[in-house]
mmCIF file with all atom_site columns, C-alpha atoms and ligand atoms in Angstrom:
data_model
loop_
_atom_site.group_PDB
_atom_site.id
_atom_site.type_symbol
_atom_site.label_atom_id
_atom_site.label_alt_id
_atom_site.label_comp_id
_atom_site.label_asym_id
_atom_site.label_entity_id
_atom_site.label_seq_id
_atom_site.pdbx_PDB_ins_code
_atom_site.Cartn_x
_atom_site.Cartn_y
_atom_site.Cartn_z
_atom_site.occupancy
_atom_site.B_iso_or_equiv
_atom_site.pdbx_formal_charge
_atom_site.auth_seq_id
_atom_site.auth_comp_id
_atom_site.auth_asym_id
_atom_site.auth_atom_id
_atom_site.pdbx_PDB_model_num
ATOM   1   C  CA  . MET A 1 1   ? 22.452  -1.976  -7.303  1.00 0.00 ? 6   MET A CA  1
ATOM   2   C  CA  . ARG A 1 2   ? 21.074  -5.143  -8.864  1.00 0.00 ? 7   ARG A CA  1
ATOM   3   C  CA  . ALA A 1 3   ? 19.515  -5.181  -12.297 1.00 0.00 ? 8   ALA A CA  1
ATOM   4   C  CA  . ARG A 1 4   ? 15.904  -6.193  -12.119 1.00 0.00 ? 9   ARG A CA  1
ATOM   5   C  CA  . ASP A 1 5   ? 12.835  -5.537  -14.183 1.00 0.00 ? 10  ASP A CA  1
ATOM   6   C  CA  . GLY A 1 6   ? 11.236  -2.432  -12.813 1.00 0.00 ? 11  GLY A CA  1
ATOM   7   C  CA  . THR A 1 7   ? 14.236  -1.424  -10.761 1.00 0.00 ? 12  THR A CA  1
ATOM   8   C  CA  . SER A 1 8   ? 16.912  1.083   -11.570 1.00 0.00 ? 13  SER A CA  1
ATOM   9   C  CA  . LEU A 1 9   ? 20.603  0.728   -12.313 1.00 0.00 ? 14  LEU A CA  1
ATOM   10  C  CA  . VAL A 1 10  ? 20.960  4.507   -12.474 1.00 0.00 ? 15  VAL A CA  1
ATOM   11  C  CA  . PRO A 1 11  ? 21.986  6.121   -9.195  1.00 0.00 ? 16  PRO A CA  1
ATOM   12  C  CA  . VAL A 1 12  ? 18.904  7.736   -7.707  1.00 0.00 ? 17  VAL A CA  1
ATOM   13  C  CA  . SER A 1 13  ? 18.773  10.242  -4.918  1.00 0.00 ? 18  SER A CA  1
ATOM   14  C  CA  . ASP A 1 14  ? 15.428  9.764   -3.243  1.00 0.00 ? 19  ASP A CA  1
ATOM   15  C  CA  . VAL A 1 15  ? 15.271  9.740   0.556   1.00 0.00 ? 20  VAL A CA  1
ATOM   16  C  CA  . ILE A 1 16  ? 14.919  5.950   0.836   1.00 0.00 ? 21  ILE A CA  1
ATOM   17  C  CA  . CYS A 1 17  ? 17.931  5.243   -1.394  1.00 0.00 ? 22  CYS A CA  1
ATOM   18  C  CA  . GLN A 1 18  ? 19.882  7.810   0.642   1.00 0.00 ? 23  GLN A CA  1
ATOM   19  C  CA  . ILE A 1 19  ? 18.953  6.043   3.876   1.00 0.00 ? 24  ILE A CA  1
ATOM   20  C  CA  . LEU A 1 20  ? 19.982  2.710   2.326   1.00 0.00 ? 25  LEU A CA  1
ATOM   21  C  CA  . SER A 1 21  ? 23.355  4.097   1.245   1.00 0.00 ? 26  SER A CA  1
ATOM   22  C  CA  . GLY A 1 22  ? 23.992  5.676   4.638   1.00 0.00 ? 27  GLY A CA  1
ATOM   23  C  CA  . GLU A 1 23  ? 23.744  9.271   3.401   1.00 0.00 ? 28  GLU A CA  1
ATOM   24  C  CA  . LEU A 1 24  ? 20.726  10.029  5.588   1.00 0.00 ? 29  LEU A CA  1
ATOM   25  C  CA  . ASP A 1 25  ? 19.894  9.171   9.169   1.00 0.00 ? 30  ASP A CA  1
ATOM   26  C  CA  . ALA A 1 26  ? 16.872  7.030   9.863   1.00 0.00 ? 31  ALA A CA  1
ATOM   27  C  CA  . ALA A 1 27  ? 15.373  5.143   12.782  1.00 0.00 ? 32  ALA A CA  1
ATOM   28  C  CA  . VAL A 1 28  ? 15.399  1.662   11.250  1.00 0.00 ? 33  VAL A CA  1
ATOM   29  C  CA  . VAL A 1 29  ? 13.211  -0.930  12.960  1.00 0.00 ? 34  VAL A CA  1
ATOM   30  C  CA  . ALA A 1 30  ? 14.004  -3.874  10.667  1.00 0.00 ? 35  ALA A CA  1
ATOM   31  C  CA  . ARG A 1 31  ? 16.155  -4.558  7.637   1.00 0.00 ? 36  ARG A CA  1
ATOM   32  C  CA  . ASP A 1 32  ? 17.157  -7.517  5.510   1.00 0.00 ? 37  ASP A CA  1
ATOM   33  C  CA  . ASP A 1 33  ? 18.554  -7.986  2.013   1.00 0.00 ? 38  ASP A CA  1
ATOM   34  C  CA  . GLN A 1 34  ? 15.271  -7.098  0.323   1.00 0.00 ? 39  GLN A CA  1
ATOM   35  C  CA  . VAL A 1 35  ? 13.290  -4.817  2.612   1.00 0.00 ? 40  VAL A CA  1
ATOM   36  C  CA  . ILE A 1 36  ? 13.858  -1.950  5.032   1.00 0.00 ? 41  ILE A CA  1
ATOM   37  C  CA  . ALA A 1 37  ? 11.406  -0.652  7.645   1.00 0.00 ? 42  ALA A CA  1
ATOM   38  C  CA  . PHE A 1 38  ? 11.997  2.702   9.327   1.00 0.00 ? 43  PHE A CA  1
ATOM   39  C  CA  . LEU A 1 39  ? 10.070  5.366   11.200  1.00 0.00 ? 44  LEU A CA  1
ATOM   40  C  CA  . ASP A 1 40  ? 8.505   8.182   9.185   1.00 0.00 ? 45  ASP A CA  1
ATOM   41  C  CA  . HIS A 1 41  ? 10.094  11.317  10.655  1.00 0.00 ? 46  HIS A CA  1
ATOM   42  C  CA  . ARG A 1 42  ? 6.783   13.188  10.283  1.00 0.00 ? 47  ARG A CA  1
ATOM   43  C  CA  . PRO A 1 43  ? 4.358   10.531  11.495  1.00 0.00 ? 48  PRO A CA  1
ATOM   44  C  CA  . VAL A 1 44  ? 0.571   10.575  11.280  1.00 0.00 ? 49  VAL A CA  1
ATOM   45  C  CA  . PHE A 1 45  ? 0.882   8.977   14.725  1.00 0.00 ? 50  PHE A CA  1
ATOM   46  C  CA  . LYS A 1 46  ? 4.087   8.120   16.601  1.00 0.00 ? 51  LYS A CA  1
ATOM   47  C  CA  . GLY A 1 47  ? 5.234   4.677   15.497  1.00 0.00 ? 52  GLY A CA  1
ATOM   48  C  CA  . HIS A 1 48  ? 4.218   5.260   11.850  1.00 0.00 ? 53  HIS A CA  1
ATOM   49  C  CA  . VAL A 1 49  ? 6.562   2.982   9.856   1.00 0.00 ? 54  VAL A CA  1
ATOM   50  C  CA  . LEU A 1 50  ? 7.516   3.022   6.179   1.00 0.00 ? 55  LEU A CA  1
ATOM   51  C  CA  . VAL A 1 51  ? 8.347   -0.361  4.624   1.00 0.00 ? 56  VAL A CA  1
ATOM   52  C  CA  . ALA A 1 52  ? 10.276  -0.262  1.333   1.00 0.00 ? 57  ALA A CA  1
ATOM   53  C  CA  . PRO A 1 53  ? 12.119  -2.650  -0.986  1.00 0.00 ? 58  PRO A CA  1
ATOM   54  C  CA  . THR A 1 54  ? 15.904  -2.125  -0.819  1.00 0.00 ? 59  THR A CA  1
ATOM   55  C  CA  . PRO A 1 55  ? 16.351  -2.171  -4.613  1.00 0.00 ? 60  PRO A CA  1
ATOM   56  C  CA  . HIS A 1 56  ? 14.986  1.080   -6.017  1.00 0.00 ? 61  HIS A CA  1
ATOM   57  C  CA  . VAL A 1 57  ? 11.414  0.597   -7.257  1.00 0.00 ? 62  VAL A CA  1
ATOM   58  C  CA  . ASP A 1 58  ? 9.318   3.598   -8.329  1.00 0.00 ? 63  ASP A CA  1
ATOM   59  C  CA  . THR A 1 59  ? 5.776   2.453   -7.527  1.00 0.00 ? 64  THR A CA  1
ATOM   60  C  CA  . LEU A 1 60  ? 3.746   -0.658  -6.759  1.00 0.00 ? 65  LEU A CA  1
ATOM   61  C  CA  . LEU A 1 61  ? 3.202   -1.072  -10.501 1.00 0.00 ? 66  LEU A CA  1
ATOM   62  C  CA  . ALA A 1 62  ? 6.947   -1.605  -10.984 1.00 0.00 ? 67  ALA A CA  1
ATOM   63  C  CA  . LEU A 1 63  ? 7.437   -4.029  -8.080  1.00 0.00 ? 68  LEU A CA  1
ATOM   64  C  CA  . PRO A 1 64  ? 9.004   -7.282  -9.342  1.00 0.00 ? 69  PRO A CA  1
ATOM   65  C  CA  . GLY A 1 65  ? 7.175   -10.459 -8.352  1.00 0.00 ? 70  GLY A CA  1
ATOM   66  C  CA  . ASP A 1 66  ? 10.066  -11.761 -6.279  1.00 0.00 ? 71  ASP A CA  1
ATOM   67  C  CA  . LEU A 1 67  ? 9.837   -8.745  -3.972  1.00 0.00 ? 72  LEU A CA  1
ATOM   68  C  CA  . MET A 1 68  ? 6.091   -8.900  -3.381  1.00 0.00 ? 73  MET A CA  1
ATOM   69  C  CA  . VAL A 1 69  ? 6.135   -11.572 -0.706  1.00 0.00 ? 74  VAL A CA  1
ATOM   70  C  CA  . PRO A 1 70  ? 9.134   -10.080 1.153   1.00 0.00 ? 75  PRO A CA  1
ATOM   71  C  CA  . LEU A 1 71  ? 7.526   -6.606  1.124   1.00 0.00 ? 76  LEU A CA  1
ATOM   72  C  CA  . LEU A 1 72  ? 4.118   -7.795  2.305   1.00 0.00 ? 77  LEU A CA  1
ATOM   73  C  CA  . THR A 1 73  ? 5.640   -10.182 4.837   1.00 0.00 ? 78  THR A CA  1
ATOM   74  C  CA  . MET A 1 74  ? 7.620   -7.355  6.427   1.00 0.00 ? 79  MET A CA  1
ATOM   75  C  CA  . THR A 1 75  ? 4.517   -5.152  6.336   1.00 0.00 ? 80  THR A CA  1
ATOM   76  C  CA  . GLN A 1 76  ? 2.567   -7.845  8.176   1.00 0.00 ? 81  GLN A CA  1
ATOM   77  C  CA  . ARG A 1 77  ? 5.316   -8.246  10.787  1.00 0.00 ? 82  ARG A CA  1
ATOM   78  C  CA  . ILE A 1 78  ? 5.465   -4.486  11.367  1.00 0.00 ? 83  ILE A CA  1
ATOM   79  C  CA  . ALA A 1 79  ? 1.675   -4.292  11.694  1.00 0.00 ? 84  ALA A CA  1
ATOM   80  C  CA  . ALA A 1 80  ? 1.794   -6.989  14.380  1.00 0.00 ? 85  ALA A CA  1
ATOM   81  C  CA  . ALA A 1 81  ? 4.721   -5.288  16.123  1.00 0.00 ? 86  ALA A CA  1
ATOM   82  C  CA  . LEU A 1 82  ? 2.890   -1.944  16.337  1.00 0.00 ? 87  LEU A CA  1
ATOM   83  C  CA  . VAL A 1 83  ? 0.053   -3.647  18.174  1.00 0.00 ? 88  VAL A CA  1
ATOM   84  C  CA  . ALA A 1 84  ? 2.436   -5.532  20.469  1.00 0.00 ? 89  ALA A CA  1
ATOM   85  C  CA  . ALA A 1 85  ? 4.844   -2.665  21.121  1.00 0.00 ? 90  ALA A CA  1
ATOM   86  C  CA  . LEU A 1 86  ? 2.587   0.365   21.274  1.00 0.00 ? 91  LEU A CA  1
ATOM   87  C  CA  . GLY A 1 87  ? -0.700  -1.054  22.462  1.00 0.00 ? 92  GLY A CA  1
ATOM   88  C  CA  . ALA A 1 88  ? -2.367  0.013   19.225  1.00 0.00 ? 93  ALA A CA  1
ATOM   89  C  CA  . GLN A 1 89  ? -5.666  -1.738  18.538  1.00 0.00 ? 94  GLN A CA  1
ATOM   90  C  CA  . GLY A 1 90  ? -4.890  -2.047  14.831  1.00 0.00 ? 95  GLY A CA  1
ATOM   91  C  CA  . THR A 1 91  ? -3.143  -0.411  11.902  1.00 0.00 ? 96  THR A CA  1
ATOM   92  C  CA  . PHE A 1 92  ? -3.794  1.450   8.698   1.00 0.00 ? 97  PHE A CA  1
ATOM   93  C  CA  . VAL A 1 93  ? -1.727  0.098   5.777   1.00 0.00 ? 98  VAL A CA  1
ATOM   94  C  CA  . ALA A 1 94  ? -1.516  2.062   2.534   1.00 0.00 ? 99  ALA A CA  1
ATOM   95  C  CA  . VAL A 1 95  ? 0.537   2.737   -0.585  1.00 0.00 ? 100 VAL A CA  1
ATOM   96  C  CA  . ASN A 1 96  ? 0.408   5.980   -2.549  1.00 0.00 ? 101 ASN A CA  1
ATOM   97  C  CA  . ASN A 1 97  ? 1.335   5.617   -6.217  1.00 0.00 ? 102 ASN A CA  1
ATOM   98  C  CA  . VAL A 1 98  ? 2.535   8.801   -7.928  1.00 0.00 ? 103 VAL A CA  1
ATOM   99  C  CA  . VAL A 1 99  ? -0.237  11.058  -6.557  1.00 0.00 ? 104 VAL A CA  1
ATOM   100 C  CA  . SER A 1 100 ? 0.476   11.972  -2.913  1.00 0.00 ? 105 SER A CA  1
ATOM   101 C  CA  . GLN A 1 101 ? 3.633   9.827   -3.129  1.00 0.00 ? 106 GLN A CA  1
ATOM   102 C  CA  . SER A 1 102 ? 6.116   12.116  -1.384  1.00 0.00 ? 107 SER A CA  1
ATOM   103 C  CA  . ILE A 1 103 ? 9.137   9.845   -1.948  1.00 0.00 ? 108 ILE A CA  1
ATOM   104 C  CA  . PRO A 1 104 ? 9.514   8.461   -5.503  1.00 0.00 ? 109 PRO A CA  1
ATOM   105 C  CA  . HIS A 1 105 ? 10.542  5.041   -4.119  1.00 0.00 ? 110 HIS A CA  1
ATOM   106 C  CA  . LEU A 1 106 ? 7.785   2.557   -3.314  1.00 0.00 ? 111 LEU A CA  1
ATOM   107 C  CA  . HIS A 1 107 ? 6.936   2.499   0.394   1.00 0.00 ? 112 HIS A CA  1
ATOM   108 C  CA  . VAL A 1 108 ? 4.116   1.015   2.423   1.00 0.00 ? 113 VAL A CA  1
ATOM   109 C  CA  . HIS A 1 109 ? 2.747   3.156   5.266   1.00 0.00 ? 114 HIS A CA  1
ATOM   110 C  CA  . VAL A 1 110 ? 1.954   1.221   8.425   1.00 0.00 ? 115 VAL A CA  1
ATOM   111 C  CA  . VAL A 1 111 ? 0.197   3.551   10.862  1.00 0.00 ? 116 VAL A CA  1
ATOM   112 C  CA  . PRO A 1 112 ? -0.816  2.461   14.356  1.00 0.00 ? 117 PRO A CA  1
ATOM   113 C  CA  . ARG A 1 113 ? -4.534  2.956   14.947  1.00 0.00 ? 118 ARG A CA  1
ATOM   114 C  CA  . THR A 1 114 ? -6.686  3.074   18.025  1.00 0.00 ? 119 THR A CA  1
ATOM   115 C  CA  . LYS A 1 115 ? -10.411 3.649   18.023  1.00 0.00 ? 120 LYS A CA  1
ATOM   116 C  CA  . GLY A 1 116 ? -11.091 7.323   18.642  1.00 0.00 ? 121 GLY A CA  1
ATOM   117 C  CA  . ASP A 1 117 ? -7.585  8.396   17.577  1.00 0.00 ? 122 ASP A CA  1
ATOM   118 C  CA  . GLY A 1 118 ? -9.053  11.126  15.382  1.00 0.00 ? 123 GLY A CA  1
ATOM   119 C  CA  . LEU A 1 119 ? -7.900  9.766   12.008  1.00 0.00 ? 124 LEU A CA  1
ATOM   120 C  CA  . ARG A 1 120 ? -11.545 9.714   10.919  1.00 0.00 ? 125 ARG A CA  1
ATOM   121 C  CA  . GLY A 1 121 ? -11.757 12.410  8.238   1.00 0.00 ? 126 GLY A CA  1
ATOM   122 C  CA  . PHE A 1 122 ? -8.076  12.068  7.316   1.00 0.00 ? 127 PHE A CA  1
ATOM   123 C  CA  . PHE A 1 123 ? -9.148  10.219  4.229   1.00 0.00 ? 128 PHE A CA  1
ATOM   124 C  CA  . TRP A 1 124 ? -10.634 11.271  0.951   1.00 0.00 ? 129 TRP A CA  1
ATOM   125 C  CA  . PRO A 1 125 ? -14.222 12.478  0.606   1.00 0.00 ? 130 PRO A CA  1
ATOM   126 C  CA  . ARG A 1 126 ? -16.639 9.755   -0.504  1.00 0.00 ? 131 ARG A CA  1
ATOM   127 C  CA  . THR A 1 127 ? -18.831 9.979   -3.567  1.00 0.00 ? 132 THR A CA  1
ATOM   128 C  CA  . HIS A 1 128 ? -21.781 8.012   -4.951  1.00 0.00 ? 133 HIS A CA  1
ATOM   129 C  CA  . TYR A 1 129 ? -22.431 6.109   -8.189  1.00 0.00 ? 134 TYR A CA  1
ATOM   130 C  CA  . ALA A 1 130 ? -25.305 7.205   -10.378 1.00 0.00 ? 135 ALA A CA  1
ATOM   131 C  CA  . ALA A 1 131 ? -27.759 4.527   -11.514 1.00 0.00 ? 136 ALA A CA  1
ATOM   132 C  CA  . GLY A 1 132 ? -26.000 2.077   -13.865 1.00 0.00 ? 137 GLY A CA  1
ATOM   133 C  CA  . GLU A 1 133 ? -22.598 3.664   -13.292 1.00 0.00 ? 138 GLU A CA  1
ATOM   134 C  CA  . ILE A 1 134 ? -21.161 1.042   -10.940 1.00 0.00 ? 139 ILE A CA  1
ATOM   135 C  CA  . GLU A 1 135 ? -21.741 -1.682  -13.559 1.00 0.00 ? 140 GLU A CA  1
ATOM   136 C  CA  . ARG A 1 136 ? -19.895 0.411   -16.162 1.00 0.00 ? 141 ARG A CA  1
ATOM   137 C  CA  . TYR A 1 137 ? -16.895 0.952   -13.854 1.00 0.00 ? 142 TYR A CA  1
ATOM   138 C  CA  . ALA A 1 138 ? -16.752 -2.764  -13.013 1.00 0.00 ? 143 ALA A CA  1
ATOM   139 C  CA  . LYS A 1 139 ? -16.776 -3.646  -16.714 1.00 0.00 ? 144 LYS A CA  1
ATOM   140 C  CA  . GLN A 1 140 ? -14.135 -1.054  -17.668 1.00 0.00 ? 145 GLN A CA  1
ATOM   141 C  CA  . ILE A 1 141 ? -11.733 -2.126  -14.921 1.00 0.00 ? 146 ILE A CA  1
ATOM   142 C  CA  . SER A 1 142 ? -12.310 -5.839  -15.449 1.00 0.00 ? 147 SER A CA  1
ATOM   143 C  CA  . GLU A 1 143 ? -11.643 -5.490  -19.180 1.00 0.00 ? 148 GLU A CA  1
ATOM   144 C  CA  . ALA A 1 144 ? -8.347  -3.706  -18.502 1.00 0.00 ? 149 ALA A CA  1
ATOM   145 C  CA  . LEU A 1 145 ? -7.000  -6.668  -16.498 1.00 0.00 ? 150 LEU A CA  1
ATOM   146 C  CA  . PRO A 1 146 ? -4.794  -9.303  -18.126 1.00 0.00 ? 151 PRO A CA  1
ATOM   147 C  CA  . ASP A 1 147 ? -6.829  -12.361 -19.174 1.00 0.00 ? 152 ASP A CA  1
ATOM   148 C  CA  . ALA A 1 148 ? -9.986  -10.239 -19.112 1.00 0.00 ? 153 ALA A CA  1
ATOM   149 C  CA  . SER A 1 149 ? -11.990 -12.966 -20.822 1.00 0.00 ? 154 SER A CA  1
ATOM   150 C  CA  . GLN A 1 150 ? -11.209 -15.329 -17.915 1.00 0.00 ? 155 GLN A CA  1
ATOM   151 C  CA  . HIS A 1 151 ? -12.982 -13.181 -15.361 1.00 0.00 ? 156 HIS A CA  1
ATOM   152 C  CA  . PRO A 1 152 ? -15.686 -10.957 -16.834 1.00 0.00 ? 157 PRO A CA  1
ATOM   153 C  CA  . ALA A 1 153 ? -17.180 -8.307  -14.586 1.00 0.00 ? 158 ALA A CA  1
ATOM   154 C  CA  . GLN A 1 154 ? -19.882 -9.754  -12.396 1.00 0.00 ? 159 GLN A CA  1
ATOM   155 C  CA  . ILE A 1 155 ? -22.566 -7.827  -10.581 1.00 0.00 ? 160 ILE A CA  1
ATOM   156 C  CA  . ILE A 1 156 ? -23.835 -9.699  -7.569  1.00 0.00 ? 161 ILE A CA  1
ATOM   157 C  CA  . ARG A 1 157 ? -27.337 -8.752  -6.518  1.00 0.00 ? 162 ARG A CA  1
ATOM   158 C  CA  . ARG A 1 158 ? -28.839 -9.520  -3.159  1.00 0.00 ? 163 ARG A CA  1
ATOM   159 C  CA  . GLU A 1 159 ? -32.182 -10.300 -4.783  1.00 0.00 ? 164 GLU A CA  1
ATOM   160 C  CA  . GLY A 1 160 ? -30.587 -13.413 -6.236  1.00 0.00 ? 165 GLY A CA  1
ATOM   161 C  CA  . LEU A 1 161 ? -29.672 -14.773 -2.825  1.00 0.00 ? 166 LEU A CA  1
ATOM   162 C  CA  . ASP A 1 162 ? -31.781 -16.634 -0.314  1.00 0.00 ? 167 ASP A CA  1
ATOM   163 C  CA  . PRO A 1 163 ? -32.700 -13.853 2.137   1.00 0.00 ? 168 PRO A CA  1
ATOM   164 C  CA  . GLY A 1 164 ? -33.025 -16.373 4.917   1.00 0.00 ? 169 GLY A CA  1
ATOM   165 C  CA  . ARG A 1 165 ? -29.404 -17.441 4.597   1.00 0.00 ? 170 ARG A CA  1
ATOM   166 C  CA  . ASP A 1 166 ? -27.265 -15.975 7.325   1.00 0.00 ? 171 ASP A CA  1
ATOM   167 C  CA  . SER A 1 167 ? -23.673 -17.151 7.434   1.00 0.00 ? 172 SER A CA  1
HETATM 168 ZN ZN1 . LIG B 2 .   ? 15.079  4.820   -4.322  1.00 0.00 ? 220 LIG B ZN1 1
#
């Protein structure tokens, strides 16, 4: 296993590393030096694919820059293939980090979607911001980003726009 920032040299025993080492069976749909894509054995819908980097990476936060494009490129190719192969109208693409992350090895879910497939309600309950709260959240998150001074939080208000503009 290669040494990389954010990756592990220690042998790990998660399901994805076991598939990569041949210890576990998997229905692999694509694989290269950097990324593997295989079917989730307990799919939300049949054709649900997991896309993962082949070096062990815990979460999206630990993903080295040189694996970002390969991971997202494979994700994009799988999303297109689900539409082409299964007649899906679209896909749902998601990454769980730590919470609800069943395998402690970064993986992108690519789930085939079709209008009326019943996934509505699968997701988290929605909440509302109290008055003034959304501005505070925007500021807090913006200030936690690197180079925070380069991109201060900005609240865009419709009142400031020409209401007649329609693009
Ligand atoms: Zn792993």
